[in-house]
PDB file of C-alpha atoms and ligand atoms in Angstrom:
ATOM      1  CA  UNK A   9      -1.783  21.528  -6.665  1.00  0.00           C
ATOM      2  CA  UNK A  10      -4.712  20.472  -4.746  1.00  0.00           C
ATOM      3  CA  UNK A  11      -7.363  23.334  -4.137  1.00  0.00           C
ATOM      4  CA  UNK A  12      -8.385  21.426  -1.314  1.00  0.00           C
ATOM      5  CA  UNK A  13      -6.290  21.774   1.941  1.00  0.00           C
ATOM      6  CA  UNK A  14      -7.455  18.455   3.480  1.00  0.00           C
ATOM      7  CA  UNK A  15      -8.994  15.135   2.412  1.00  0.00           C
ATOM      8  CA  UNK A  16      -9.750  11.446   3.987  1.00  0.00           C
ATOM      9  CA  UNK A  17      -7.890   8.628   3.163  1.00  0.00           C
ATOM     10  CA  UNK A  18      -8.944   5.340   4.540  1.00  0.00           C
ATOM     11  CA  UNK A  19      -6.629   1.997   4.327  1.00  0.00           C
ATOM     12  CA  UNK A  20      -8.539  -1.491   4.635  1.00  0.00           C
ATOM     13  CA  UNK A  21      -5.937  -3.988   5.743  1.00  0.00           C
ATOM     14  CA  UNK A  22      -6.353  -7.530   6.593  1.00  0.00           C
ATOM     15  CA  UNK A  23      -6.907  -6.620  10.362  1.00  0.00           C
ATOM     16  CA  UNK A  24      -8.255  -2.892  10.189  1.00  0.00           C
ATOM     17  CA  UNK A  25     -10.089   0.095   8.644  1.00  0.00           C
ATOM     18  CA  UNK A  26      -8.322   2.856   9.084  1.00  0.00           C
ATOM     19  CA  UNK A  27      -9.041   6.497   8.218  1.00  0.00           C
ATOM     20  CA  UNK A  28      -8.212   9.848   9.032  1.00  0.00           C
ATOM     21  CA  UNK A  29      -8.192  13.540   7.658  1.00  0.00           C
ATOM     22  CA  UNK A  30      -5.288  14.023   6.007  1.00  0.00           C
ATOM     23  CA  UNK A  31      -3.191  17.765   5.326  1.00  0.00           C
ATOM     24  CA  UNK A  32      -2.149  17.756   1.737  1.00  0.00           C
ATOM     25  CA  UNK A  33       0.250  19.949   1.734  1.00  0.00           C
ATOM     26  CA  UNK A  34       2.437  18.025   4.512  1.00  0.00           C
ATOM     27  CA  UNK A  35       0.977  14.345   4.030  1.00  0.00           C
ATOM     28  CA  UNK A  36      -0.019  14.514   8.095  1.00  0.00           C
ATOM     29  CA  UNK A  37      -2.695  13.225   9.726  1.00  0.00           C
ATOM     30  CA  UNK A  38      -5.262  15.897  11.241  1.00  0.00           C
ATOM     31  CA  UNK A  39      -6.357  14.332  13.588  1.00  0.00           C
ATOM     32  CA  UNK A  40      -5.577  10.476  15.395  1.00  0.00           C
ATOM     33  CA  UNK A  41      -6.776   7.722  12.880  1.00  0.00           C
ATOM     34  CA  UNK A  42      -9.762   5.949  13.516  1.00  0.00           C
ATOM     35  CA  UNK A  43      -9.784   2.271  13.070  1.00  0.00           C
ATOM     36  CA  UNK A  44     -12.247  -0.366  13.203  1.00  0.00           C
ATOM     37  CA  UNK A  45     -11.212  -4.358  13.202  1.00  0.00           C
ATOM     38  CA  UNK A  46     -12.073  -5.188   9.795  1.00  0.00           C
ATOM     39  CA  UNK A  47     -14.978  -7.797   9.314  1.00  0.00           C
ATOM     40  CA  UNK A  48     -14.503 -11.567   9.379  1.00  0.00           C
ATOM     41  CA  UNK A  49     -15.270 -12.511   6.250  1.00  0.00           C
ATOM     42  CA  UNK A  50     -14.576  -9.207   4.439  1.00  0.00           C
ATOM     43  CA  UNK A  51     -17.372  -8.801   2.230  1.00  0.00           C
ATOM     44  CA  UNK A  52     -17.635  -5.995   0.078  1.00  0.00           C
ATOM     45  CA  UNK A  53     -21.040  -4.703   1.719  1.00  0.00           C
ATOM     46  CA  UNK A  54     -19.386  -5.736   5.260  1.00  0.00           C
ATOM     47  CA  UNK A  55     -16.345  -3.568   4.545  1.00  0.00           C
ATOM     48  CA  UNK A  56     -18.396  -0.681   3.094  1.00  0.00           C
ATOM     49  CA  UNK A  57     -20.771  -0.652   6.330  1.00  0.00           C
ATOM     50  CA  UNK A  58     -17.395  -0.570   8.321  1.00  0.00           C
ATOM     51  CA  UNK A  59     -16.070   2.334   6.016  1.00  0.00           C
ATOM     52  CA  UNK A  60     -18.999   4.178   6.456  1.00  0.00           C
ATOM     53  CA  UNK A  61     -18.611   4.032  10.322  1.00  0.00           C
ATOM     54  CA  UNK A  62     -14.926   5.224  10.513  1.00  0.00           C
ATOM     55  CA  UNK A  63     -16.125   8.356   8.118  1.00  0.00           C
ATOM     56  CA  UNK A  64     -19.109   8.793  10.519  1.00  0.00           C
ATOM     57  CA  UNK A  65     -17.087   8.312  13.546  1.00  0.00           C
ATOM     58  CA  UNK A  66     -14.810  11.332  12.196  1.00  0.00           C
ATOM     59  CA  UNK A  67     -17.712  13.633  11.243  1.00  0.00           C
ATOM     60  CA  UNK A  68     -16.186  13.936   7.896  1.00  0.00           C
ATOM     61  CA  UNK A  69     -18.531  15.002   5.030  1.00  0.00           C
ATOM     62  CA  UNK A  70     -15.933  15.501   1.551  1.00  0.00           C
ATOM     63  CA  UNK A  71     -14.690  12.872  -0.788  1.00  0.00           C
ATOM     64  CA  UNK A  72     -12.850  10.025   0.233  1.00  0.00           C
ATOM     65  CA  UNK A  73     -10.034   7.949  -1.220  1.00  0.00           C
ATOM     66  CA  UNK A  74      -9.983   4.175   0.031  1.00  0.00           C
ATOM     67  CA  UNK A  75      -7.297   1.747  -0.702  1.00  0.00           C
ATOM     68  CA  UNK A  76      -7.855  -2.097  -1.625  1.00  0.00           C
ATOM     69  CA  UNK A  77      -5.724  -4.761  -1.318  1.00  0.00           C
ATOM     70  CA  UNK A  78      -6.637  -6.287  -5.211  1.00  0.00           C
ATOM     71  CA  UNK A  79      -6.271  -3.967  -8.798  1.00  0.00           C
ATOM     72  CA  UNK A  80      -8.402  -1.549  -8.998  1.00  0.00           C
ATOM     73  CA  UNK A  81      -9.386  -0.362 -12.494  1.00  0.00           C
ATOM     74  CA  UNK A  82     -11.916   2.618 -12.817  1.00  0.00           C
ATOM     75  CA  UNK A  83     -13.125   1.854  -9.495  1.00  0.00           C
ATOM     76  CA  UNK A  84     -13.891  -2.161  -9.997  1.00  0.00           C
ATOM     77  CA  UNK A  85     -11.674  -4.497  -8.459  1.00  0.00           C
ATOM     78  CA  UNK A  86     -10.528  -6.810 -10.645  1.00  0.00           C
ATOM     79  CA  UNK A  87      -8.419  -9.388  -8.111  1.00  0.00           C
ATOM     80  CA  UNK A  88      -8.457 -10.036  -4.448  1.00  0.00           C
ATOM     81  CA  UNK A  89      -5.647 -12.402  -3.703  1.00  0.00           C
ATOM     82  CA  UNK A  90      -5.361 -11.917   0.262  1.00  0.00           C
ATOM     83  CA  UNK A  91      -8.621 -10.359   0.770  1.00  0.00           C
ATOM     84  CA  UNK A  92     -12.552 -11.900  -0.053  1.00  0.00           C
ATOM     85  CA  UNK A  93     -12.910 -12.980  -3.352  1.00  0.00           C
ATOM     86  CA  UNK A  94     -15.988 -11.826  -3.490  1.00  0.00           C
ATOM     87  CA  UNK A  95     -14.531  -8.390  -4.600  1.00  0.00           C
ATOM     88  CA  UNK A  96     -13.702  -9.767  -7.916  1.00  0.00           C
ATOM     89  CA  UNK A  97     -15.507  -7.387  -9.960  1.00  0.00           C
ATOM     90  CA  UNK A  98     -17.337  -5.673  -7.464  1.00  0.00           C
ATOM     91  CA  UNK A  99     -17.498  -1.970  -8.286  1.00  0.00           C
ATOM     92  CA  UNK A 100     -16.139  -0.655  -5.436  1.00  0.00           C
ATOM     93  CA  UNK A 101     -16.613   3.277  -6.004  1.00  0.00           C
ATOM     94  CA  UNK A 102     -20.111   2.859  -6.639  1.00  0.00           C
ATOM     95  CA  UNK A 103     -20.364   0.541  -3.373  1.00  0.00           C
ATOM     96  CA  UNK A 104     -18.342   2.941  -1.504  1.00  0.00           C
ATOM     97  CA  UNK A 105     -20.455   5.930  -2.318  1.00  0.00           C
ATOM     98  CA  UNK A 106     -23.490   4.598  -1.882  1.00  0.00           C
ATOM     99  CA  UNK A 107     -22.579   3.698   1.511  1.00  0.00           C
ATOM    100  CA  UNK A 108     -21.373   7.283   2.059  1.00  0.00           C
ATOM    101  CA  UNK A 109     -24.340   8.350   0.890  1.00  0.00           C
ATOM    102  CA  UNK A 110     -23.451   9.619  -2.659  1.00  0.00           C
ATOM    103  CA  UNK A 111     -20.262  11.204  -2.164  1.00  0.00           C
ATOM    104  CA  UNK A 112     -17.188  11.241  -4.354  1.00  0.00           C
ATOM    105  CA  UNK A 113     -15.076   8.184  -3.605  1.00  0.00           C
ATOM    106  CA  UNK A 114     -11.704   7.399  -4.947  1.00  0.00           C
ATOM    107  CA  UNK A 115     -10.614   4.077  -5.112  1.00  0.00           C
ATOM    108  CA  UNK A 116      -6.800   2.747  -5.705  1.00  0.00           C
ATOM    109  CA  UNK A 117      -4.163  -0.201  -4.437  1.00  0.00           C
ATOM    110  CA  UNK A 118      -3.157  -0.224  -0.830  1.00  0.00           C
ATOM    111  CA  UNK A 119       0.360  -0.091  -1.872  1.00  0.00           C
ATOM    112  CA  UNK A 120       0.327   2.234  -4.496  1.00  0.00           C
ATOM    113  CA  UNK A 121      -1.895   4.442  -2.008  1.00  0.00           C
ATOM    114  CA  UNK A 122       1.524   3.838   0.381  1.00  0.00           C
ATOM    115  CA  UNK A 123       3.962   4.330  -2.615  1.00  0.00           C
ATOM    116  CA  UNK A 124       2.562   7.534  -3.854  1.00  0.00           C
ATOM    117  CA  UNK A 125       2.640   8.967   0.081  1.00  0.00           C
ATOM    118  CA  UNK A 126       6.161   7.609   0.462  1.00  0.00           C
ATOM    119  CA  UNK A 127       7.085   8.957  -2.857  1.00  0.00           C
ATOM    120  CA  UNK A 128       5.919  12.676  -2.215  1.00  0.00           C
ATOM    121  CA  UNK A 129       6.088  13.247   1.844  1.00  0.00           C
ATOM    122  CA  UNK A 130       8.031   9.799   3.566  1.00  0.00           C
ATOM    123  CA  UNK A 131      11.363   7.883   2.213  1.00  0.00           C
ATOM    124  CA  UNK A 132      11.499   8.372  -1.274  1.00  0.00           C
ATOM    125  CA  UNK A 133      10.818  12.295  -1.237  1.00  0.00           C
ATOM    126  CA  UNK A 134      14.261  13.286  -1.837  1.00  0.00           C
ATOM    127  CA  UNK A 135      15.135  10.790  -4.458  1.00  0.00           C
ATOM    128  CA  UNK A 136      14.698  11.897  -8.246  1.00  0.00           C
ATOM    129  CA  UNK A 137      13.933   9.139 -10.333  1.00  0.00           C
ATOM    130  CA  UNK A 138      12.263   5.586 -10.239  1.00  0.00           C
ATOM    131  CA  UNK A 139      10.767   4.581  -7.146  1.00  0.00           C
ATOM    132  CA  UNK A 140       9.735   0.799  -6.275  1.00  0.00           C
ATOM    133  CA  UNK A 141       8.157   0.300  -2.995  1.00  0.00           C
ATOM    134  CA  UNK A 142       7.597  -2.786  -2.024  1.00  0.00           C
ATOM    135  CA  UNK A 143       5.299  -3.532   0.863  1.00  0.00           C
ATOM    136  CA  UNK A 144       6.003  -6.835   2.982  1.00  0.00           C
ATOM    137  CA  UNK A 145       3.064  -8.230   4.602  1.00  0.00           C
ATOM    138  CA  UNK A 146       0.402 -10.954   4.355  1.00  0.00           C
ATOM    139  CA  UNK A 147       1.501 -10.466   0.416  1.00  0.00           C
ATOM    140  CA  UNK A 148       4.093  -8.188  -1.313  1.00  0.00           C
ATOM    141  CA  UNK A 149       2.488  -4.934  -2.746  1.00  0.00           C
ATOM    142  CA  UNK A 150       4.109  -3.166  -5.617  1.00  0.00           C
ATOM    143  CA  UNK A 151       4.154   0.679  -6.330  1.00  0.00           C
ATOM    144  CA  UNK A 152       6.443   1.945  -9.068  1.00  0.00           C
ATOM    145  CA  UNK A 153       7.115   5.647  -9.461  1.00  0.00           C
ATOM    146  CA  UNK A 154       8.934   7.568 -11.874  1.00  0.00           C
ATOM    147  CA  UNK A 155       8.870  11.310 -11.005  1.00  0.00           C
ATOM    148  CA  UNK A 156       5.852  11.724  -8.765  1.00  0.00           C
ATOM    149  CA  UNK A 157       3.881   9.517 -11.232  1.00  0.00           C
ATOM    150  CA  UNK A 158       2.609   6.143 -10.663  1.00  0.00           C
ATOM    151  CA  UNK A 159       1.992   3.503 -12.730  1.00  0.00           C
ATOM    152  CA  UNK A 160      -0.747   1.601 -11.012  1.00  0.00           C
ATOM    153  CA  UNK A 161      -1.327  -1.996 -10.542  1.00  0.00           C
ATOM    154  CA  UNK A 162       1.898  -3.187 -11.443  1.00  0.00           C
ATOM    155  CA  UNK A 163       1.442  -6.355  -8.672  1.00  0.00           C
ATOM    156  CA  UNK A 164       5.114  -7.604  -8.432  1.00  0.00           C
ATOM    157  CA  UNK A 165       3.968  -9.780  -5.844  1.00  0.00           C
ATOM    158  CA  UNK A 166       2.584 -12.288  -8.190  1.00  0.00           C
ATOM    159  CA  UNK A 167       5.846 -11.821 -10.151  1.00  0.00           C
ATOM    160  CA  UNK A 168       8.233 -15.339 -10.751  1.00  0.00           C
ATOM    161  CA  UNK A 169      11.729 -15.099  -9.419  1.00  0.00           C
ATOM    162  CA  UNK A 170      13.285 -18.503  -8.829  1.00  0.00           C
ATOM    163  CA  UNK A 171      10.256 -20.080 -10.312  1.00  0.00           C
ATOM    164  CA  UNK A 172       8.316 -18.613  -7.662  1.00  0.00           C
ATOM    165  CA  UNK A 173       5.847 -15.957  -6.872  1.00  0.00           C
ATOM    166  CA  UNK A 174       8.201 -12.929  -4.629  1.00  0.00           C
ATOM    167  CA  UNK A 175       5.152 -12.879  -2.246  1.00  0.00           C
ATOM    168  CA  UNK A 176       5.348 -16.444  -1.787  1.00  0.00           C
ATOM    169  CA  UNK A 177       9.041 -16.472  -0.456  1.00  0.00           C
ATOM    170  CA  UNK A 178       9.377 -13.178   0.815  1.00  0.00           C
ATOM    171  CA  UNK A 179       6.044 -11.459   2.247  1.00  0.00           C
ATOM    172  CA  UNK A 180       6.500 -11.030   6.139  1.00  0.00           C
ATOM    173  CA  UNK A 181       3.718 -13.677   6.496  1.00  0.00           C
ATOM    174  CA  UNK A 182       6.053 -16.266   4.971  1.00  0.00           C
ATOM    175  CA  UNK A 183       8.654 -15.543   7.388  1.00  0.00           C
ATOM    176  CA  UNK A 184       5.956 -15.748  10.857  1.00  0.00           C
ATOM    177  CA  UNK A 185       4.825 -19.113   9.157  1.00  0.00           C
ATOM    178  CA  UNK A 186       7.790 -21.097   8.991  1.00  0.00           C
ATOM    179  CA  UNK A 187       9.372 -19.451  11.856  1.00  0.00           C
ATOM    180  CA  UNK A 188      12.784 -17.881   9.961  1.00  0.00           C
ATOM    181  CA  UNK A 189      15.313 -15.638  11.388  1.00  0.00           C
ATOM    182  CA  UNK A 190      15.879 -12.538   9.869  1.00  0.00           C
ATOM    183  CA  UNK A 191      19.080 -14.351   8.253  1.00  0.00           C
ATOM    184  CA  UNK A 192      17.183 -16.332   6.538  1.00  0.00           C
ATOM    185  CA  UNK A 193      14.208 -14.452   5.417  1.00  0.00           C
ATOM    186  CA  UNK A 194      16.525 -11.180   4.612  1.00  0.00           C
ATOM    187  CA  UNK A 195      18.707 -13.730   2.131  1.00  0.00           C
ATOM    188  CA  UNK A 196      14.731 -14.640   0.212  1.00  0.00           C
ATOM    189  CA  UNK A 197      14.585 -10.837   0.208  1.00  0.00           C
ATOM    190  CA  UNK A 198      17.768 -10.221  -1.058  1.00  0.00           C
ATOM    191  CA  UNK A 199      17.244 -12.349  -4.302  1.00  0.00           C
ATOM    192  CA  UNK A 200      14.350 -11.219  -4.821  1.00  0.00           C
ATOM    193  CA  UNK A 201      15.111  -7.750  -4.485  1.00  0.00           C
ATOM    194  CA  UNK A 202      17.975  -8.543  -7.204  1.00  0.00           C
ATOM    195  CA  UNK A 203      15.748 -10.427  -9.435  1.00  0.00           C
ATOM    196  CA  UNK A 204      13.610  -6.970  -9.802  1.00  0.00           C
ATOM    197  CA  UNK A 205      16.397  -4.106  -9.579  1.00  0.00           C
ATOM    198  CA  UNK A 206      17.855  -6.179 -13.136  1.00  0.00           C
ATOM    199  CA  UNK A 207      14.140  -6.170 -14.430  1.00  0.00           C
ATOM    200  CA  UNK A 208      13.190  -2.173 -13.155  1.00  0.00           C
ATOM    201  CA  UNK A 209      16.633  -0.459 -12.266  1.00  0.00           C
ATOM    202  CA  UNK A 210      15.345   1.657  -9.766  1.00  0.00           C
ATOM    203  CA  UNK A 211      17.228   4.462  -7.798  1.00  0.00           C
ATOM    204  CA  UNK A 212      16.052   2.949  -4.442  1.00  0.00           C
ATOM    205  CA  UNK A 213      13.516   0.645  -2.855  1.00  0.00           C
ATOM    206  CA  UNK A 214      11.596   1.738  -0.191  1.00  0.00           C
ATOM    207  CA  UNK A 215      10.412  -1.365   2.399  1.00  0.00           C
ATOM    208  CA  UNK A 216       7.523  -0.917   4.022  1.00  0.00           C
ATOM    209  CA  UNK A 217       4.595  -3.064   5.584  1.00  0.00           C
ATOM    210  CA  UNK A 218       4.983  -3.620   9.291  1.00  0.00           C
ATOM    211  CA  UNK A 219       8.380  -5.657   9.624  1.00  0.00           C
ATOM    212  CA  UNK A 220      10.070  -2.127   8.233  1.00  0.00           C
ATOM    213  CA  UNK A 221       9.280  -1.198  11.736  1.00  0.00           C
ATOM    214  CA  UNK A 222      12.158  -3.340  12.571  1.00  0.00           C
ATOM    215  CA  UNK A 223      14.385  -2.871   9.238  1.00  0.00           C
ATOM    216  CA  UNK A 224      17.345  -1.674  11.816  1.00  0.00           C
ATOM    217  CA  UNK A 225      17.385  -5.741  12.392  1.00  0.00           C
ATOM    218  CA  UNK A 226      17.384  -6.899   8.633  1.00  0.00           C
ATOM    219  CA  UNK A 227      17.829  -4.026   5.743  1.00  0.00           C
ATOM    220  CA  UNK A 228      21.584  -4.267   6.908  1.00  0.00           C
ATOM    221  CA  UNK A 229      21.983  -7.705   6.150  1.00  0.00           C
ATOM    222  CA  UNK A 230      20.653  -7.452   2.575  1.00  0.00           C
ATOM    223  CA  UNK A 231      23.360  -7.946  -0.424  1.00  0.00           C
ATOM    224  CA  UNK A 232      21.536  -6.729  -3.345  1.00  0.00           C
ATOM    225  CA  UNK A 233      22.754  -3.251  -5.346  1.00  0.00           C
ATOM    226  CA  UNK A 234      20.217  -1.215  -5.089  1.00  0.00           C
ATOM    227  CA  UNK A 235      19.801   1.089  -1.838  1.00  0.00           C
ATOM    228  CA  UNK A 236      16.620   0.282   0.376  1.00  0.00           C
ATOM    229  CA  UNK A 237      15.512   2.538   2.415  1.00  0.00           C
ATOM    230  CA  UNK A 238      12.320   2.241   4.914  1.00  0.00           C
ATOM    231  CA  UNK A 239       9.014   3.556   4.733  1.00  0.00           C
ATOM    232  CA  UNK A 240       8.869   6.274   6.910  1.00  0.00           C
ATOM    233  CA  UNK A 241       5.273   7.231   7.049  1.00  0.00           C
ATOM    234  CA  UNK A 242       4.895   3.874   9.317  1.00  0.00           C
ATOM    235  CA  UNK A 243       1.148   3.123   9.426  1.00  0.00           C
ATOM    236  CA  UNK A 244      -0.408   6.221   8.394  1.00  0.00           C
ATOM    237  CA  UNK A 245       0.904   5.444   4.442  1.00  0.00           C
ATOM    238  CA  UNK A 246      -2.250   3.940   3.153  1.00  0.00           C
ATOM    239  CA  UNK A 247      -4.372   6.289   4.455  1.00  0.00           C
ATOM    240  CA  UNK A 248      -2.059   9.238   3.405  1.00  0.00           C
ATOM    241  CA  UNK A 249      -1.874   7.955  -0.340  1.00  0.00           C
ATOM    242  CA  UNK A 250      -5.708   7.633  -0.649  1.00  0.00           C
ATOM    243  CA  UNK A 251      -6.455  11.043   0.526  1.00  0.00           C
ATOM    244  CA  UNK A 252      -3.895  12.068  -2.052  1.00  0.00           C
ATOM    245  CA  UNK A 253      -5.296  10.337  -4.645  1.00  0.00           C
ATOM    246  CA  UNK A 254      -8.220  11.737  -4.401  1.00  0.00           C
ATOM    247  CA  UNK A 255      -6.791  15.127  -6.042  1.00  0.00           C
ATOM    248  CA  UNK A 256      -3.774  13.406  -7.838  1.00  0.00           C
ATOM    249  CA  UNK A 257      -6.514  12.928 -10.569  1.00  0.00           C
ATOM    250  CA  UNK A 258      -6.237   8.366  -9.723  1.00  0.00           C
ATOM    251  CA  UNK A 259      -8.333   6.780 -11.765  1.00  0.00           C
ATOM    252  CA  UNK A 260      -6.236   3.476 -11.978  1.00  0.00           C
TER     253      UNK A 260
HETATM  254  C1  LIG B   9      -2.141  -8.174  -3.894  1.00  0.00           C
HETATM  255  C2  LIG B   9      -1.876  -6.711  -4.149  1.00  0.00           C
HETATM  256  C3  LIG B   9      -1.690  -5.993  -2.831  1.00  0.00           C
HETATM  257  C4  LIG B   9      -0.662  -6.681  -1.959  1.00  0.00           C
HETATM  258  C5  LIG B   9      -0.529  -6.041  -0.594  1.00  0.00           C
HETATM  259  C6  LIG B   9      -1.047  -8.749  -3.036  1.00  0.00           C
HETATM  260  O1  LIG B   9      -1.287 -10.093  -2.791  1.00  0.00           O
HETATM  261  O2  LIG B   9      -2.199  -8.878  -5.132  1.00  0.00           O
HETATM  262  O3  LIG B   9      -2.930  -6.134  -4.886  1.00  0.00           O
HETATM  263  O4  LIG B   9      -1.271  -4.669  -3.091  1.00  0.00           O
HETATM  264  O5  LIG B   9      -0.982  -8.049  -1.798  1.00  0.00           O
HETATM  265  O6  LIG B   9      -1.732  -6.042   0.103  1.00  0.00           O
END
């Protein structure tokens, strides 16, 4: 158990850096989140100067755990698939903490940040057992969980079902660009969603991402096995799982 009784998390997502103080005994936010639009393009220097100004903003002086939409091993990311490519390889802890003038930074995946939150304080935190949360956005985020652990970086996304890549048929984004109803995206969901419960077995899958907002119009319609349940921590996810992380001892 943490010996600290808060910590920051901060999410960068396509549109925004968010951050707040976090409890870490309830997963809540202290205090409103602070977000700043996140630079256009997003440079690793341009998103650290941002970062720095949302822990500023909050007069926040500890460690901080930051998610990243790419795998992140020991701090370096090593892909960046909806995000700058310029992160490839960029150490991001050391560029984070330099920014924050030295401090301790963790750094981990934005959706195993939202998994691990999910797992311990949102959706998942009465199931025993394996955990996949999937997040559906501009891509499809991955975090598997078996028993409060995670095992990072596992990037389902870029996973072949059907001969193609899940985030390529069933990210939100995919339904927004070619304009499909929720029948039609949810029945891309639901085979993908069967492809992976015969690959992982898991006791549920939690849906987040923003369209889980609205999973009263489409989890319903979906015909795989496996319960799905939605995220539950809406927005605040990211930014919950980072501040845990910085305790959970998450050095992907
Ligand atoms: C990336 C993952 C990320 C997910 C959600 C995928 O395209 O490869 O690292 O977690 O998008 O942002």
């Amino acid at each position: 158990m943490s010996a600290r009784g808060h910590a920051f998390g901060i999410d960068i997502g396509g549109s925004g850096v968010k951050g707040a103080a976090v409890d870490l005994a309830t997963g809540e936010l202290v205090h409103e989140r602070i977000k700043i639009a996140t630079p256009n393009p997003s440079t690793p220097q341009a998103v650290a100067d941002t970062v720095a100004k949302v822990v500023d903003q909050a007069g926040w002086d500890g460690p901080v755990g930051i998610t990243l939409p790419c795998v992140v091993i020991d701090g370096v990311a090593r892909t960046a698939a909806n995000v700058d490519k310029g992160w490839i390889g960029t150490d991001a802890r050391a560029l984070f903490s330099a920014a924050l003038g030295g401090r301790e930074v963790t750094v981990l995946n934005d959706a195993d940040a939202a998994g691990l939150a999910e797992d311990r304080h949102g959706a998942a935190k009465d199931f025993a057992g394996l955990v996949l949360l999937l997040t559906f956005g501009t891509g499809i985020g991955s975090a598997l969980i078996y028993h409060g652990t995670l095992v990072p970086n596992t990037e389902l996304g870029h996973l072949e079902i059907g001969g193609i890549e899940i985030e390529h048929r069933a990210a939100a984004s995919i339904k927004d660009r070619d304009g499909l109803s929720y029948a039609q995206w949810t029945a891309e969901v639901s085979s993908v969603l069967s492809g992976l419960e015969d690959l992982f077995w898991p006791k549920v899958f939690v849906a987040g991402g923003g369209i889980s907002h609205d999973s009263d119009q489409w989890i319903p319609l979906l015909t795989n096995r496996t319960p799905v349940i939605p995220a539950d921590l809406r927005n605040a996810a990211g930014i919950v799982g980072a501040a845990m992380a910085i305790d959970a001892g998450i050095a992907p």
